Amino acid sequence: MSAPDRHDTNPHTQASLHPDTANPGFRIVFEAPEIPGNTGNAIRLAAITGAELHLIEPLGFNFADAHLRRAGLDYHDLAVVTIHPDVDTAFHALAPERVFAFTSHATCLYTEIQYRRGDVLLFGKESTGLTETTLQHPGITDRVRIPMQSGRRSLNLANSASIVTYEAWRQFGFAGGA
């Protein structure tokens, strides 16, 4: 798998990437992901749900990583993946859409959001989550959390993105899905 061009989408035609215009076109964003398998799984998630995947540098791996290739195998050519050098550049590229920052330090549950087309679902790196600087960014619409049993460690990054993406897509009746 080759790396996507910085600030560029997949080279395949948009028709093959987005076969149904009814799809709500959510954007999944990982800030500084560290584990290649999580990003590979997010590539699959983006491909099968019609979402876009945006990655904010620094990345803790390169696109030649075997774990990334294995996790995203056969899906990378069906997903739109864009890499941004920093949070400000990503927010500028994704504007004016709403940005929901997922953190365990929030009171709003992911199921309480009425998602809209193009909403941005922002997740932090595996070891520490979103940085405080990112959480304070003026482009953040709201902080949101996924409930867990108290006293537990955090949920896997790819699993978190999947839970939220499917809830958002469910609210649109899985538009564009088979």
PDB file of C-alpha atoms in Angstrom:
ATOM      1  CA  MET A   1       0.000   0.000   0.000  1.00  0.00           C
ATOM      2  CA  SER A   2       1.439   3.344  -0.899  1.00  0.00           C
ATOM      3  CA  ALA A   3       0.942   6.426   1.210  1.00  0.00           C
ATOM      4  CA  PRO A   4      -1.776   8.801   0.135  1.00  0.00           C
ATOM      5  CA  ASP A   5      -0.499  12.102  -1.130  1.00  0.00           C
ATOM      6  CA  ARG A   6      -0.424  14.770   1.544  1.00  0.00           C
ATOM      7  CA  HIS A   7      -3.581  16.913   1.351  1.00  0.00           C
ATOM      8  CA  ASP A   8      -4.837  14.782  -1.495  1.00  0.00           C
ATOM      9  CA  THR A   9      -7.548  12.184  -1.718  1.00  0.00           C
ATOM     10  CA  ASN A  10      -7.328   8.714  -3.145  1.00  0.00           C
ATOM     11  CA  PRO A  11      -6.329   8.708  -6.829  1.00  0.00           C
ATOM     12  CA  HIS A  12      -9.291   6.525  -7.821  1.00  0.00           C
ATOM     13  CA  THR A  13     -12.360   8.177  -9.268  1.00  0.00           C
ATOM     14  CA  GLN A  14     -14.902   9.586  -6.871  1.00  0.00           C
ATOM     15  CA  ALA A  15     -17.539   7.426  -8.565  1.00  0.00           C
ATOM     16  CA  SER A  16     -15.816   4.266  -7.353  1.00  0.00           C
ATOM     17  CA  LEU A  17     -15.203   5.742  -3.896  1.00  0.00           C
ATOM     18  CA  HIS A  18     -18.715   7.131  -3.354  1.00  0.00           C
ATOM     19  CA  PRO A  19     -21.150   5.058  -5.408  1.00  0.00           C
ATOM     20  CA  ASP A  20     -24.243   6.493  -3.716  1.00  0.00           C
ATOM     21  CA  THR A  21     -24.723  10.221  -3.270  1.00  0.00           C
ATOM     22  CA  ALA A  22     -27.257   9.529  -0.494  1.00  0.00           C
ATOM     23  CA  ASN A  23     -24.372   8.640   1.839  1.00  0.00           C
ATOM     24  CA  PRO A  24     -24.009  11.333   4.534  1.00  0.00           C
ATOM     25  CA  GLY A  25     -20.233  11.654   4.023  1.00  0.00           C
ATOM     26  CA  PHE A  26     -18.964  11.716   7.577  1.00  0.00           C
ATOM     27  CA  ARG A  27     -15.316  12.551   8.171  1.00  0.00           C
ATOM     28  CA  ILE A  28     -13.359  10.461  10.664  1.00  0.00           C
ATOM     29  CA  VAL A  29     -10.260  12.276  11.923  1.00  0.00           C
ATOM     30  CA  PHE A  30      -7.390  10.761  13.912  1.00  0.00           C
ATOM     31  CA  GLU A  31      -4.997  13.198  15.556  1.00  0.00           C
ATOM     32  CA  ALA A  32      -1.469  11.728  15.641  1.00  0.00           C
ATOM     33  CA  PRO A  33      -2.423   8.032  15.499  1.00  0.00           C
ATOM     34  CA  GLU A  34       0.294   5.743  16.844  1.00  0.00           C
ATOM     35  CA  ILE A  35      -0.789   2.173  16.096  1.00  0.00           C
ATOM     36  CA  PRO A  36      -0.830   1.146  12.421  1.00  0.00           C
ATOM     37  CA  GLY A  37      -3.503  -1.521  12.911  1.00  0.00           C
ATOM     38  CA  ASN A  38      -5.985   1.052  14.196  1.00  0.00           C
ATOM     39  CA  THR A  39      -5.482   3.232  11.144  1.00  0.00           C
ATOM     40  CA  GLY A  40      -5.727   0.173   8.890  1.00  0.00           C
ATOM     41  CA  ASN A  41      -9.033  -0.728  10.514  1.00  0.00           C
ATOM     42  CA  ALA A  42     -10.193   2.870  10.092  1.00  0.00           C
ATOM     43  CA  ILE A  43      -9.367   2.614   6.380  1.00  0.00           C
ATOM     44  CA  ARG A  44     -11.721  -0.385   6.227  1.00  0.00           C
ATOM     45  CA  LEU A  45     -14.331   1.525   8.222  1.00  0.00           C
ATOM     46  CA  ALA A  46     -14.132   4.485   5.850  1.00  0.00           C
ATOM     47  CA  ALA A  47     -14.356   2.236   2.802  1.00  0.00           C
ATOM     48  CA  ILE A  48     -17.404   0.293   3.959  1.00  0.00           C
ATOM     49  CA  THR A  49     -19.345   3.256   5.353  1.00  0.00           C
ATOM     50  CA  GLY A  50     -18.490   5.847   2.704  1.00  0.00           C
ATOM     51  CA  ALA A  51     -16.825   8.083   5.293  1.00  0.00           C
ATOM     52  CA  GLU A  52     -13.541   9.889   4.680  1.00  0.00           C
ATOM     53  CA  LEU A  53     -10.495   9.289   6.879  1.00  0.00           C
ATOM     54  CA  HIS A  54      -8.314  12.261   7.763  1.00  0.00           C
ATOM     55  CA  LEU A  55      -5.025  11.789   9.608  1.00  0.00           C
ATOM     56  CA  ILE A  56      -3.222  14.598  11.407  1.00  0.00           C
ATOM     57  CA  GLU A  57       0.552  14.338  11.668  1.00  0.00           C
ATOM     58  CA  PRO A  58       2.735  13.228  13.254  1.00  0.00           C
ATOM     59  CA  LEU A  59       1.874   9.624  12.438  1.00  0.00           C
ATOM     60  CA  GLY A  60       3.437   6.891  14.558  1.00  0.00           C
ATOM     61  CA  PHE A  61       4.041   4.698  11.487  1.00  0.00           C
ATOM     62  CA  ASN A  62       4.507   4.887   7.742  1.00  0.00           C
ATOM     63  CA  PHE A  63       2.231   3.542   5.048  1.00  0.00           C
ATOM     64  CA  ALA A  64       4.629   0.713   4.260  1.00  0.00           C
ATOM     65  CA  ASP A  65       4.012  -0.777   7.720  1.00  0.00           C
ATOM     66  CA  ALA A  66       2.963  -4.435   7.499  1.00  0.00           C
ATOM     67  CA  HIS A  67       0.339  -4.056  10.263  1.00  0.00           C
ATOM     68  CA  LEU A  68      -1.290  -1.156   8.447  1.00  0.00           C
ATOM     69  CA  ARG A  69      -1.304  -3.036   5.150  1.00  0.00           C
ATOM     70  CA  ARG A  70      -2.723  -6.181   6.766  1.00  0.00           C
ATOM     71  CA  ALA A  71      -5.508  -4.313   8.586  1.00  0.00           C
ATOM     72  CA  GLY A  72      -6.525  -2.242   5.555  1.00  0.00           C
ATOM     73  CA  LEU A  73      -5.796  -4.868   2.902  1.00  0.00           C
ATOM     74  CA  ASP A  74      -8.164  -4.746  -0.063  1.00  0.00           C
ATOM     75  CA  TYR A  75      -9.837  -1.599   1.245  1.00  0.00           C
ATOM     76  CA  HIS A  76      -7.267   1.159   0.788  1.00  0.00           C
ATOM     77  CA  ASP A  77      -8.239   1.656  -2.839  1.00  0.00           C
ATOM     78  CA  LEU A  78     -11.873   2.147  -1.789  1.00  0.00           C
ATOM     79  CA  ALA A  79     -11.244   4.744   0.924  1.00  0.00           C
ATOM     80  CA  VAL A  80     -10.593   8.455   0.789  1.00  0.00           C
ATOM     81  CA  VAL A  81      -7.585   9.122   3.044  1.00  0.00           C
ATOM     82  CA  THR A  82      -6.096  12.573   3.529  1.00  0.00           C
ATOM     83  CA  ILE A  83      -3.076  13.503   5.642  1.00  0.00           C
ATOM     84  CA  HIS A  84      -2.804  16.950   7.224  1.00  0.00           C
ATOM     85  CA  PRO A  85       0.390  18.379   8.749  1.00  0.00           C
ATOM     86  CA  ASP A  86      -1.378  19.874  11.786  1.00  0.00           C
ATOM     87  CA  VAL A  87      -4.728  20.479  13.456  1.00  0.00           C
ATOM     88  CA  ASP A  88      -5.222  23.989  12.051  1.00  0.00           C
ATOM     89  CA  THR A  89      -4.695  22.784   8.474  1.00  0.00           C
ATOM     90  CA  ALA A  90      -7.132  19.904   9.021  1.00  0.00           C
ATOM     91  CA  PHE A  91      -9.796  22.167  10.518  1.00  0.00           C
ATOM     92  CA  HIS A  92      -9.382  24.627   7.644  1.00  0.00           C
ATOM     93  CA  ALA A  93      -9.804  21.827   5.080  1.00  0.00           C
ATOM     94  CA  LEU A  94     -12.860  20.409   6.867  1.00  0.00           C
ATOM     95  CA  ALA A  95     -14.609  23.740   7.536  1.00  0.00           C
ATOM     96  CA  PRO A  96     -17.391  24.722   7.837  1.00  0.00           C
ATOM     97  CA  GLU A  97     -18.585  21.323   9.094  1.00  0.00           C
ATOM     98  CA  ARG A  98     -19.315  20.603  12.746  1.00  0.00           C
ATOM     99  CA  VAL A  99     -16.462  18.966  14.679  1.00  0.00           C
ATOM    100  CA  PHE A 100     -17.188  16.587  17.534  1.00  0.00           C
ATOM    101  CA  ALA A 101     -14.163  15.889  19.724  1.00  0.00           C
ATOM    102  CA  PHE A 102     -14.320  12.507  21.444  1.00  0.00           C
ATOM    103  CA  THR A 103     -12.860  12.466  24.928  1.00  0.00           C
ATOM    104  CA  SER A 104     -13.556  10.723  28.213  1.00  0.00           C
ATOM    105  CA  HIS A 105     -13.688  14.226  29.746  1.00  0.00           C
ATOM    106  CA  ALA A 106     -17.108  15.134  28.365  1.00  0.00           C
ATOM    107  CA  THR A 107     -20.680  14.910  29.578  1.00  0.00           C
ATOM    108  CA  CYS A 108     -22.472  14.682  26.208  1.00  0.00           C
ATOM    109  CA  LEU A 109     -22.921  11.096  25.009  1.00  0.00           C
ATOM    110  CA  TYR A 110     -22.374  10.181  21.345  1.00  0.00           C
ATOM    111  CA  THR A 111     -25.992   8.983  21.173  1.00  0.00           C
ATOM    112  CA  GLU A 112     -27.293  12.433  22.182  1.00  0.00           C
ATOM    113  CA  ILE A 113     -25.997  14.076  19.009  1.00  0.00           C
ATOM    114  CA  GLN A 114     -28.278  14.536  16.019  1.00  0.00           C
ATOM    115  CA  TYR A 115     -25.648  14.042  13.324  1.00  0.00           C
ATOM    116  CA  ARG A 116     -25.663  15.994  10.060  1.00  0.00           C
ATOM    117  CA  ARG A 117     -24.161  15.321   6.655  1.00  0.00           C
ATOM    118  CA  GLY A 118     -20.416  15.943   6.610  1.00  0.00           C
ATOM    119  CA  ASP A 119     -19.974  15.999  10.393  1.00  0.00           C
ATOM    120  CA  VAL A 120     -16.393  15.555  11.586  1.00  0.00           C
ATOM    121  CA  LEU A 121     -15.706  12.866  14.195  1.00  0.00           C
ATOM    122  CA  LEU A 122     -12.373  13.709  15.857  1.00  0.00           C
ATOM    123  CA  PHE A 123     -10.377  11.196  17.905  1.00  0.00           C
ATOM    124  CA  GLY A 124      -7.007  11.503  19.636  1.00  0.00           C
ATOM    125  CA  LYS A 125      -3.985   9.258  19.687  1.00  0.00           C
ATOM    126  CA  GLU A 126      -4.127   5.934  21.439  1.00  0.00           C
ATOM    127  CA  SER A 127      -1.823   6.725  24.374  1.00  0.00           C
ATOM    128  CA  THR A 128      -3.208  10.088  25.506  1.00  0.00           C
ATOM    129  CA  GLY A 129      -6.300  11.031  23.500  1.00  0.00           C
ATOM    130  CA  LEU A 130      -6.802  14.519  22.123  1.00  0.00           C
ATOM    131  CA  THR A 131      -4.383  17.179  23.285  1.00  0.00           C
ATOM    132  CA  GLU A 132      -5.690  19.969  25.492  1.00  0.00           C
ATOM    133  CA  THR A 133      -4.702  22.419  22.751  1.00  0.00           C
ATOM    134  CA  THR A 134      -6.918  20.569  20.282  1.00  0.00           C
ATOM    135  CA  LEU A 135      -9.778  20.347  22.778  1.00  0.00           C
ATOM    136  CA  GLN A 136      -9.592  24.153  23.175  1.00  0.00           C
ATOM    137  CA  HIS A 137      -9.571  24.775  19.405  1.00  0.00           C
ATOM    138  CA  PRO A 138     -12.302  27.246  18.382  1.00  0.00           C
ATOM    139  CA  GLY A 139     -13.385  24.874  15.594  1.00  0.00           C
ATOM    140  CA  ILE A 140     -14.658  22.275  18.076  1.00  0.00           C
ATOM    141  CA  THR A 141     -18.460  22.152  18.108  1.00  0.00           C
ATOM    142  CA  ASP A 142     -18.753  19.948  21.194  1.00  0.00           C
ATOM    143  CA  ARG A 143     -16.898  17.426  23.325  1.00  0.00           C
ATOM    144  CA  VAL A 144     -18.498  14.004  23.299  1.00  0.00           C
ATOM    145  CA  ARG A 145     -17.880  10.695  25.058  1.00  0.00           C
ATOM    146  CA  ILE A 146     -18.582   7.007  24.668  1.00  0.00           C
ATOM    147  CA  PRO A 147     -19.696   5.519  28.003  1.00  0.00           C
ATOM    148  CA  MET A 148     -17.617   2.828  29.714  1.00  0.00           C
ATOM    149  CA  GLN A 149     -17.632   1.119  33.069  1.00  0.00           C
ATOM    150  CA  SER A 150     -16.002   3.367  35.664  1.00  0.00           C
ATOM    151  CA  GLY A 151     -12.376   2.713  36.502  1.00  0.00           C
ATOM    152  CA  ARG A 152     -11.645   1.144  33.116  1.00  0.00           C
ATOM    153  CA  ARG A 153      -8.980   2.121  30.652  1.00  0.00           C
ATOM    154  CA  SER A 154      -9.907   3.678  27.337  1.00  0.00           C
ATOM    155  CA  LEU A 155     -11.626   1.967  24.430  1.00  0.00           C
ATOM    156  CA  ASN A 156      -9.584   1.026  21.355  1.00  0.00           C
ATOM    157  CA  LEU A 157      -9.309   3.891  18.840  1.00  0.00           C
ATOM    158  CA  ALA A 158     -10.620   1.980  15.815  1.00  0.00           C
ATOM    159  CA  ASN A 159     -13.479   0.555  17.885  1.00  0.00           C
ATOM    160  CA  SER A 160     -14.403   4.035  19.134  1.00  0.00           C
ATOM    161  CA  ALA A 161     -14.485   5.392  15.591  1.00  0.00           C
ATOM    162  CA  SER A 162     -16.624   2.430  14.499  1.00  0.00           C
ATOM    163  CA  ILE A 163     -19.158   2.854  17.289  1.00  0.00           C
ATOM    164  CA  VAL A 164     -19.669   6.542  16.551  1.00  0.00           C
ATOM    165  CA  THR A 165     -19.600   6.251  12.758  1.00  0.00           C
ATOM    166  CA  TYR A 166     -22.255   3.545  12.790  1.00  0.00           C
ATOM    167  CA  GLU A 167     -24.482   5.539  15.153  1.00  0.00           C
ATOM    168  CA  ALA A 168     -24.194   8.597  12.920  1.00  0.00           C
ATOM    169  CA  TRP A 169     -24.864   6.500   9.804  1.00  0.00           C
ATOM    170  CA  ARG A 170     -27.784   4.699  11.534  1.00  0.00           C
ATOM    171  CA  GLN A 171     -29.444   8.073  12.056  1.00  0.00           C
ATOM    172  CA  PHE A 172     -29.484   8.410   8.259  1.00  0.00           C
ATOM    173  CA  GLY A 173     -31.058   4.977   7.815  1.00  0.00           C
ATOM    174  CA  PHE A 174     -27.678   3.644   6.578  1.00  0.00           C
ATOM    175  CA  ALA A 175     -28.181   5.750   3.432  1.00  0.00           C
ATOM    176  CA  GLY A 176     -26.133   4.475   0.530  1.00  0.00           C
ATOM    177  CA  GLY A 177     -25.631   1.109   2.207  1.00  0.00           C
ATOM    178  CA  ALA A 178     -26.646  -2.271   0.945  1.00  0.00           C
TER     179      ALA A 178
END
